[in-house]
């Protein structure tokens, strides 16, 4: 039964954060402090490959839906507090804003992603509407269609090739996603013989949702509350999702576009990260069947694993350190996981990136076989 209660960790941190904002002053940092504390503690825990209890799965769905609704309440609450001049000091204003950025990413985004993948109408509708919490209702289009079909190939806008920095990735992925989303939407209304402004087109509904969401923010928080609330969503869940994509697919190669295999993605299997991210870091399971609910995902006991999630995300912002971490892992992947075709593509990618050392075997310093197997973890 304890599996079900584990997923109350996110609502608990969200509630603590809301309480801290209400108290004001230095309490505005308390939600962020709790989140960072949990992730730091997670870094010292062994990997968790356990399956979840699936006797009463509706409990998971209720918690997930509650977290999305609570995240809506959180952003509306923040806009109202800003608009009413609640934060009296600079430190409290900064604390509330920075906490909104990171809690929006770690707590708010995962249940939105989980629900817009679902096949049940109500849950999927909530997930699609929840994309307002990343201030991009169109994100689902390229994620579900393009990303899951073309993962680990240059045709996937979410994919970062070897040698790419996170800054270059962010500048490239957004235009790529917008272009792909427009292409897919246009294809749909053209095939159905509709005008671009037909209200039955999905993009019209999404735009209307975003307008209503923004209107509520403005009614509660005025101009300043609206601007800061939207900015926290753009810098937090929206941009940080691309950092997440950057690290989770970095440099891996598929020679079979459209046919996913488990070694085509990185995983983060530490126990608290799995819980906070609603198993999205159990990444191979998610890509194997993107419509499978998070509590049914099976951790890959032999899949590529990166160091702890928070550490990798922080390293991504310092490219020399990130490359220092990722190069040995990529070399190990090339030697032990890649198919012959993928190994040849990887060799050319290493040359293109100027990472020639990855093509030179070094028996003394190369990582030994089996480092990602459960028995040797």
Short mmCIF file of C-alpha atoms in Angstrom, two decimals:
data_model
loop_
_atom_site.label_atom_id
_atom_site.label_comp_id
_atom_site.label_asym_id
_atom_site.label_seq_id
_atom_site.Cartn_x
_atom_site.Cartn_y
_atom_site.Cartn_z
CA UNK A 1 0.00 0.00 0.00
CA UNK A 2 2.94 2.38 0.56
CA UNK A 3 3.47 2.76 -3.19
CA UNK A 4 0.31 4.85 -3.48
CA UNK A 5 1.31 7.27 -0.73
CA UNK A 6 4.76 7.86 -2.25
CA UNK A 7 3.17 9.95 -4.97
CA UNK A 8 1.72 12.33 -2.37
CA UNK A 9 5.25 13.72 -2.06
CA UNK A 10 4.65 16.18 -4.91
CA UNK A 11 1.35 17.58 -3.53
CA UNK A 12 3.01 17.81 -0.10
CA UNK A 13 5.89 19.93 -1.44
CA UNK A 14 3.41 22.03 -3.42
CA UNK A 15 1.33 22.64 -0.29
CA UNK A 16 4.43 23.60 1.70
CA UNK A 17 5.43 26.02 -1.06
CA UNK A 18 1.97 27.64 -1.06
CA UNK A 19 2.08 27.97 2.73
CA UNK A 20 5.51 29.59 2.51
CA UNK A 21 4.28 32.13 -0.04
CA UNK A 22 1.31 32.94 2.18
CA UNK A 23 3.58 33.45 5.20
CA UNK A 24 5.87 35.69 3.11
CA UNK A 25 9.38 36.82 4.04
CA UNK A 26 12.03 34.12 4.02
CA UNK A 27 9.30 31.46 4.14
CA UNK A 28 8.87 31.95 0.38
CA UNK A 29 12.00 29.82 -0.08
CA UNK A 30 10.74 26.88 1.97
CA UNK A 31 9.13 24.96 -0.89
CA UNK A 32 12.26 25.19 -3.02
CA UNK A 33 14.43 24.24 -0.04
CA UNK A 34 12.30 21.14 0.55
CA UNK A 35 12.47 20.18 -3.13
CA UNK A 36 16.25 20.57 -3.34
CA UNK A 37 16.64 18.71 -0.05
CA UNK A 38 14.63 15.76 -1.37
CA UNK A 39 16.63 15.63 -4.62
CA UNK A 40 19.95 15.88 -2.78
CA UNK A 41 18.94 13.05 -0.44
CA UNK A 42 17.90 11.05 -3.52
CA UNK A 43 21.46 11.31 -4.85
CA UNK A 44 22.66 9.04 -2.02
CA UNK A 45 20.03 6.35 -2.50
CA UNK A 46 20.57 3.17 -4.56
CA UNK A 47 18.76 2.72 -7.85
CA UNK A 48 15.19 1.51 -7.56
CA UNK A 49 14.06 -1.05 -10.15
CA UNK A 50 10.92 -2.11 -8.30
CA UNK A 51 7.50 -2.31 -9.93
CA UNK A 52 4.57 -0.44 -8.41
CA UNK A 53 1.64 -1.97 -6.58
CA UNK A 54 -1.17 -2.13 -9.15
CA UNK A 55 -4.12 -3.37 -7.13
CA UNK A 56 -5.84 0.01 -6.81
CA UNK A 57 -4.49 2.01 -9.74
CA UNK A 58 -7.28 4.58 -9.65
CA UNK A 59 -5.59 6.02 -6.55
CA UNK A 60 -2.59 6.94 -8.71
CA UNK A 61 -4.87 8.66 -11.23
CA UNK A 62 -6.63 10.66 -8.51
CA UNK A 63 -3.31 11.85 -7.06
CA UNK A 64 -2.04 12.75 -10.53
CA UNK A 65 -5.19 14.73 -11.39
CA UNK A 66 -5.14 16.42 -7.97
CA UNK A 67 -1.56 17.55 -8.57
CA UNK A 68 -2.51 19.16 -11.89
CA UNK A 69 -5.45 20.98 -10.30
CA UNK A 70 -3.29 22.03 -7.34
CA UNK A 71 -0.69 23.37 -9.77
CA UNK A 72 -3.37 25.52 -11.40
CA UNK A 73 -4.30 26.76 -7.93
CA UNK A 74 -0.64 27.45 -7.21
CA UNK A 75 -0.06 29.66 -10.24
CA UNK A 76 -3.33 31.54 -9.70
CA UNK A 77 -2.42 32.00 -6.01
CA UNK A 78 1.00 33.36 -6.96
CA UNK A 79 -0.48 35.84 -9.45
CA UNK A 80 -2.96 37.03 -6.82
CA UNK A 81 -0.25 37.46 -4.18
CA UNK A 82 1.92 39.46 -6.59
CA UNK A 83 -1.00 41.62 -7.69
CA UNK A 84 -2.01 42.37 -4.12
CA UNK A 85 1.51 43.46 -3.16
CA UNK A 86 1.89 40.58 -0.71
CA UNK A 87 5.64 40.23 -1.11
CA UNK A 88 7.02 43.23 0.77
CA UNK A 89 10.73 42.59 0.43
CA UNK A 90 12.99 41.89 -2.55
CA UNK A 91 14.16 38.64 -0.95
CA UNK A 92 10.59 37.36 -0.56
CA UNK A 93 9.71 38.34 -4.14
CA UNK A 94 12.79 36.58 -5.51
CA UNK A 95 12.18 33.56 -3.27
CA UNK A 96 8.61 33.19 -4.46
CA UNK A 97 9.54 33.60 -8.13
CA UNK A 98 12.53 31.24 -8.13
CA UNK A 99 10.51 28.66 -6.19
CA UNK A 100 7.69 28.95 -8.74
CA UNK A 101 10.20 28.32 -11.57
CA UNK A 102 11.59 25.07 -10.14
CA UNK A 103 8.46 23.73 -8.48
CA UNK A 104 6.55 24.37 -11.69
CA UNK A 105 9.09 22.23 -13.51
CA UNK A 106 9.55 19.35 -11.07
CA UNK A 107 6.05 19.21 -9.54
CA UNK A 108 3.71 20.75 -12.13
CA UNK A 109 5.00 19.46 -15.47
CA UNK A 110 5.20 15.66 -14.89
CA UNK A 111 1.46 15.07 -14.24
CA UNK A 112 0.58 17.22 -17.26
CA UNK A 113 2.85 15.08 -19.43
CA UNK A 114 1.43 11.91 -17.90
CA UNK A 115 -2.18 12.85 -18.52
CA UNK A 116 -1.91 14.12 -22.09
CA UNK A 117 -0.54 10.69 -22.98
CA UNK A 118 -3.61 8.94 -21.53
CA UNK A 119 -6.38 7.43 -23.62
CA UNK A 120 -9.22 8.12 -21.14
CA UNK A 121 -11.11 11.23 -22.26
CA UNK A 122 -11.33 13.10 -18.93
CA UNK A 123 -7.72 12.48 -17.93
CA UNK A 124 -6.45 13.36 -21.40
CA UNK A 125 -8.56 16.53 -21.47
CA UNK A 126 -7.10 17.55 -18.11
CA UNK A 127 -3.59 16.88 -19.40
CA UNK A 128 -4.19 18.88 -22.57
CA UNK A 129 -5.70 21.78 -20.62
CA UNK A 130 -2.84 21.47 -18.14
CA UNK A 131 -0.41 22.47 -20.86
CA UNK A 132 -1.28 26.04 -19.83
CA UNK A 133 1.00 25.26 -16.88
CA UNK A 134 3.90 25.20 -19.32
CA UNK A 135 2.30 28.09 -21.24
CA UNK A 136 2.44 26.11 -24.47
CA UNK A 137 -0.75 24.15 -25.32
CA UNK A 138 0.89 23.07 -28.59
CA UNK A 139 3.74 21.16 -26.94
CA UNK A 140 1.76 17.93 -27.00
CA UNK A 141 1.64 17.88 -30.80
CA UNK A 142 5.34 17.57 -31.49
CA UNK A 143 5.96 15.52 -28.36
CA UNK A 144 3.43 12.75 -28.91
CA UNK A 145 3.73 12.58 -32.69
CA UNK A 146 7.21 13.69 -33.72
CA UNK A 147 9.36 13.02 -30.67
CA UNK A 148 8.08 9.53 -29.95
CA UNK A 149 8.30 8.54 -33.62
CA UNK A 150 11.76 9.94 -34.36
CA UNK A 151 13.55 9.65 -31.02
CA UNK A 152 17.36 9.53 -31.19
CA UNK A 153 17.47 10.87 -34.74
CA UNK A 154 18.31 14.38 -36.04
CA UNK A 155 14.71 14.63 -37.32
CA UNK A 156 13.47 14.85 -33.72
CA UNK A 157 13.47 18.52 -32.57
CA UNK A 158 13.87 17.32 -28.96
CA UNK A 159 17.10 15.49 -29.75
CA UNK A 160 20.60 16.83 -29.00
CA UNK A 161 23.47 15.53 -31.12
CA UNK A 162 26.97 14.90 -29.81
CA UNK A 163 28.82 18.16 -29.30
CA UNK A 164 25.63 20.22 -28.84
CA UNK A 165 25.46 22.47 -25.79
CA UNK A 166 22.22 23.00 -23.91
CA UNK A 167 22.18 26.64 -25.02
CA UNK A 168 22.42 25.73 -28.69
CA UNK A 169 19.83 23.03 -28.14
CA UNK A 170 17.33 25.51 -26.64
CA UNK A 171 17.81 27.96 -29.49
CA UNK A 172 17.30 25.19 -32.05
CA UNK A 173 14.56 23.09 -30.48
CA UNK A 174 11.94 25.81 -30.04
CA UNK A 175 11.82 26.92 -33.73
CA UNK A 176 11.95 23.25 -34.73
CA UNK A 177 8.96 22.42 -32.52
CA UNK A 178 6.95 25.44 -33.72
CA UNK A 179 7.65 24.59 -37.37
CA UNK A 180 6.71 20.94 -36.85
CA UNK A 181 3.54 21.82 -34.89
CA UNK A 182 2.40 24.20 -37.64
CA UNK A 183 3.14 21.56 -40.30
CA UNK A 184 1.11 18.90 -38.46
CA UNK A 185 -1.80 21.23 -37.70
CA UNK A 186 -1.93 22.47 -41.32
CA UNK A 187 -1.87 18.90 -42.59
CA UNK A 188 -4.86 18.05 -40.37
CA UNK A 189 -7.09 20.98 -41.40
CA UNK A 190 -6.10 20.59 -45.07
CA UNK A 191 -6.95 16.87 -45.09
CA UNK A 192 -10.34 17.66 -43.60
CA UNK A 193 -11.04 20.48 -46.04
CA UNK A 194 -11.22 23.19 -43.36
CA UNK A 195 -10.05 26.79 -43.27
CA UNK A 196 -7.16 27.55 -40.92
CA UNK A 197 -9.46 29.47 -38.58
CA UNK A 198 -12.16 26.78 -38.38
CA UNK A 199 -13.13 26.47 -34.67
CA UNK A 200 -13.02 22.67 -34.99
CA UNK A 201 -9.24 22.82 -35.55
CA UNK A 202 -7.27 21.81 -32.48
CA UNK A 203 -5.05 24.88 -32.55
CA UNK A 204 -8.09 27.17 -32.21
CA UNK A 205 -9.19 25.36 -29.04
CA UNK A 206 -5.66 25.47 -27.66
CA UNK A 207 -5.37 29.20 -28.38
CA UNK A 208 -8.72 29.85 -26.70
CA UNK A 209 -7.59 27.86 -23.65
CA UNK A 210 -4.45 29.94 -23.37
CA UNK A 211 -6.41 33.20 -23.69
CA UNK A 212 -8.83 32.14 -20.92
CA UNK A 213 -5.93 31.06 -18.70
CA UNK A 214 -4.16 34.38 -19.23
CA UNK A 215 -7.41 36.25 -18.57
CA UNK A 216 -7.81 34.51 -15.19
CA UNK A 217 -4.24 35.41 -14.28
CA UNK A 218 -4.92 39.03 -15.19
CA UNK A 219 -8.18 39.14 -13.23
CA UNK A 220 -6.40 37.84 -10.14
CA UNK A 221 -3.04 39.55 -10.37
CA UNK A 222 -3.31 42.48 -12.72
CA UNK A 223 -0.55 43.19 -15.20
CA UNK A 224 2.39 42.54 -12.86
CA UNK A 225 0.93 39.32 -11.48
CA UNK A 226 0.21 38.07 -14.99
CA UNK A 227 3.67 38.91 -16.35
CA UNK A 228 5.55 37.31 -13.46
CA UNK A 229 3.31 34.24 -13.44
CA UNK A 230 3.79 33.67 -17.18
CA UNK A 231 7.52 34.37 -16.92
CA UNK A 232 7.84 31.76 -14.16
CA UNK A 233 6.10 29.21 -16.41
CA UNK A 234 8.29 30.00 -19.42
CA UNK A 235 11.58 29.95 -17.50
CA UNK A 236 10.49 27.00 -15.36
CA UNK A 237 8.47 24.13 -16.78
CA UNK A 238 8.61 25.27 -20.41
CA UNK A 239 12.34 25.88 -20.79
CA UNK A 240 13.45 23.29 -18.25
CA UNK A 241 11.51 20.61 -20.14
CA UNK A 242 13.92 21.19 -23.01
CA UNK A 243 16.84 20.79 -20.61
CA UNK A 244 15.24 17.53 -19.54
CA UNK A 245 14.97 16.43 -23.18
CA UNK A 246 18.56 17.52 -23.78
CA UNK A 247 20.00 15.26 -21.09
CA UNK A 248 17.63 12.32 -21.54
CA UNK A 249 18.38 11.71 -25.19
CA UNK A 250 21.81 13.24 -25.45
CA UNK A 251 23.97 11.74 -28.19
CA UNK A 252 22.20 8.38 -28.43
CA UNK A 253 21.62 7.06 -31.92
CA UNK A 254 18.92 5.04 -33.59
CA UNK A 255 19.55 3.24 -36.87
CA UNK A 256 15.88 2.22 -36.95
CA UNK A 257 13.82 5.48 -37.02
CA UNK A 258 10.26 4.80 -35.92
CA UNK A 259 11.19 1.58 -34.11
CA UNK A 260 12.24 2.29 -30.54
CA UNK A 261 14.60 0.02 -28.68
CA UNK A 262 15.36 0.35 -24.99
CA UNK A 263 18.95 1.46 -25.46
CA UNK A 264 17.77 4.56 -27.37
CA UNK A 265 17.27 6.63 -24.21
CA UNK A 266 18.96 7.40 -20.90
CA UNK A 267 17.31 6.58 -17.58
CA UNK A 268 17.42 8.05 -14.06
CA UNK A 269 16.33 5.27 -11.72
CA UNK A 270 16.90 6.80 -8.29
CA UNK A 271 13.81 6.30 -6.09
CA UNK A 272 12.73 9.86 -5.27
CA UNK A 273 13.36 11.14 -8.79
CA UNK A 274 11.12 8.35 -10.10
CA UNK A 275 8.37 9.47 -7.72
CA UNK A 276 8.61 13.23 -8.31
CA UNK A 277 8.85 12.82 -12.09
CA UNK A 278 5.98 10.31 -12.17
CA UNK A 279 8.33 7.71 -13.66
CA UNK A 280 9.18 9.76 -16.76
CA UNK A 281 12.85 9.26 -15.86
CA UNK A 282 12.09 5.54 -16.14
CA UNK A 283 12.45 6.58 -19.73
CA UNK A 284 12.84 3.38 -21.71
CA UNK A 285 9.54 2.11 -20.33
CA UNK A 286 7.77 5.31 -21.32
CA UNK A 287 9.13 5.28 -24.88
CA UNK A 288 8.40 1.59 -25.30
CA UNK A 289 4.69 2.33 -24.88
CA UNK A 290 3.88 6.02 -24.43
CA UNK A 291 0.24 5.27 -23.60
CA UNK A 292 1.12 3.00 -20.68
CA UNK A 293 0.33 4.73 -17.31
CA UNK A 294 3.34 5.63 -15.18
CA UNK A 295 2.56 3.01 -12.53
CA UNK A 296 2.83 0.22 -15.11
CA UNK A 297 6.24 1.22 -16.47
CA UNK A 298 8.89 -1.43 -16.04
CA UNK A 299 12.41 -0.13 -15.27
CA UNK A 300 15.02 -1.40 -17.71
CA UNK A 301 17.46 -3.42 -15.59
CA UNK A 302 20.10 -3.33 -18.32
CA UNK A 303 19.52 0.10 -19.85
CA UNK A 304 21.80 3.15 -20.13
CA UNK A 305 21.81 5.11 -16.87
CA UNK A 306 23.04 8.63 -16.19
CA UNK A 307 24.11 9.97 -12.77
CA UNK A 308 21.45 11.47 -10.48
CA UNK A 309 18.92 13.69 -12.25
CA UNK A 310 19.58 16.97 -10.39
CA UNK A 311 23.33 16.64 -10.87
CA UNK A 312 23.00 16.01 -14.61
CA UNK A 313 20.61 18.95 -15.10
CA UNK A 314 23.00 21.29 -13.27
CA UNK A 315 25.97 19.99 -15.27
CA UNK A 316 24.09 20.67 -18.50
CA UNK A 317 24.40 24.41 -17.83
CA UNK A 318 28.21 24.10 -17.73
CA UNK A 319 29.02 22.41 -21.06
CA UNK A 320 32.68 21.46 -20.32
CA UNK A 321 31.58 19.63 -17.17
CA UNK A 322 28.62 18.02 -18.93
CA UNK A 323 30.85 16.78 -21.75
CA UNK A 324 33.33 15.44 -19.18
CA UNK A 325 30.48 13.42 -17.65
CA UNK A 326 28.77 12.24 -20.82
CA UNK A 327 31.72 11.29 -23.06
CA UNK A 328 32.74 8.10 -21.14
CA UNK A 329 29.09 7.07 -21.00
CA UNK A 330 28.63 7.57 -24.74
CA UNK A 331 31.81 5.64 -25.47
CA UNK A 332 30.52 2.81 -23.30
CA UNK A 333 27.18 2.93 -25.13
CA UNK A 334 28.97 2.78 -28.51
CA UNK A 335 31.03 -0.22 -27.46
CA UNK A 336 28.38 -2.29 -25.66
CA UNK A 337 24.89 -1.17 -26.71
CA UNK A 338 24.98 0.17 -30.27
CA UNK A 339 24.15 -2.11 -33.19
CA UNK A 340 26.77 -2.32 -35.97
CA UNK A 341 24.85 0.31 -37.97
CA UNK A 342 24.50 2.58 -34.94
CA UNK A 343 28.18 2.14 -34.13
CA UNK A 344 29.11 3.35 -37.61
CA UNK A 345 26.78 6.39 -37.29
CA UNK A 346 28.25 7.06 -33.84
CA UNK A 347 31.77 6.95 -35.27
CA UNK A 348 30.86 9.62 -37.82
CA UNK A 349 29.03 11.69 -35.18
CA UNK A 350 32.11 11.58 -32.94
CA UNK A 351 34.26 12.83 -35.83
CA UNK A 352 31.75 15.58 -36.62
CA UNK A 353 31.76 16.70 -32.98
CA UNK A 354 35.56 16.55 -32.82
CA UNK A 355 35.37 13.83 -30.14
CA UNK A 356 37.89 11.56 -31.87
CA UNK A 357 38.93 9.94 -28.57
CA UNK A 358 35.54 8.21 -28.42
CA UNK A 359 36.55 6.22 -31.53
CA UNK A 360 39.81 5.02 -29.98
CA UNK A 361 39.53 2.00 -27.63
CA UNK A 362 41.41 2.53 -24.37
CA UNK A 363 41.27 -0.73 -22.35
CA UNK A 364 42.84 0.94 -19.32
CA UNK A 365 40.49 3.92 -18.95
CA UNK A 366 37.30 2.78 -20.75
CA UNK A 367 34.37 1.89 -18.50
CA UNK A 368 34.11 -1.89 -17.94
CA UNK A 369 31.23 -3.92 -19.42
CA UNK A 370 28.09 -4.32 -17.38
CA UNK A 371 28.22 -1.07 -15.39
CA UNK A 372 24.51 -0.50 -15.92
CA UNK A 373 23.33 -4.01 -15.12
CA UNK A 374 21.32 -4.32 -11.92
CA UNK A 375 23.54 -7.02 -10.46
CA UNK A 376 26.56 -4.75 -10.71
CA UNK A 377 24.84 -1.50 -9.75
#
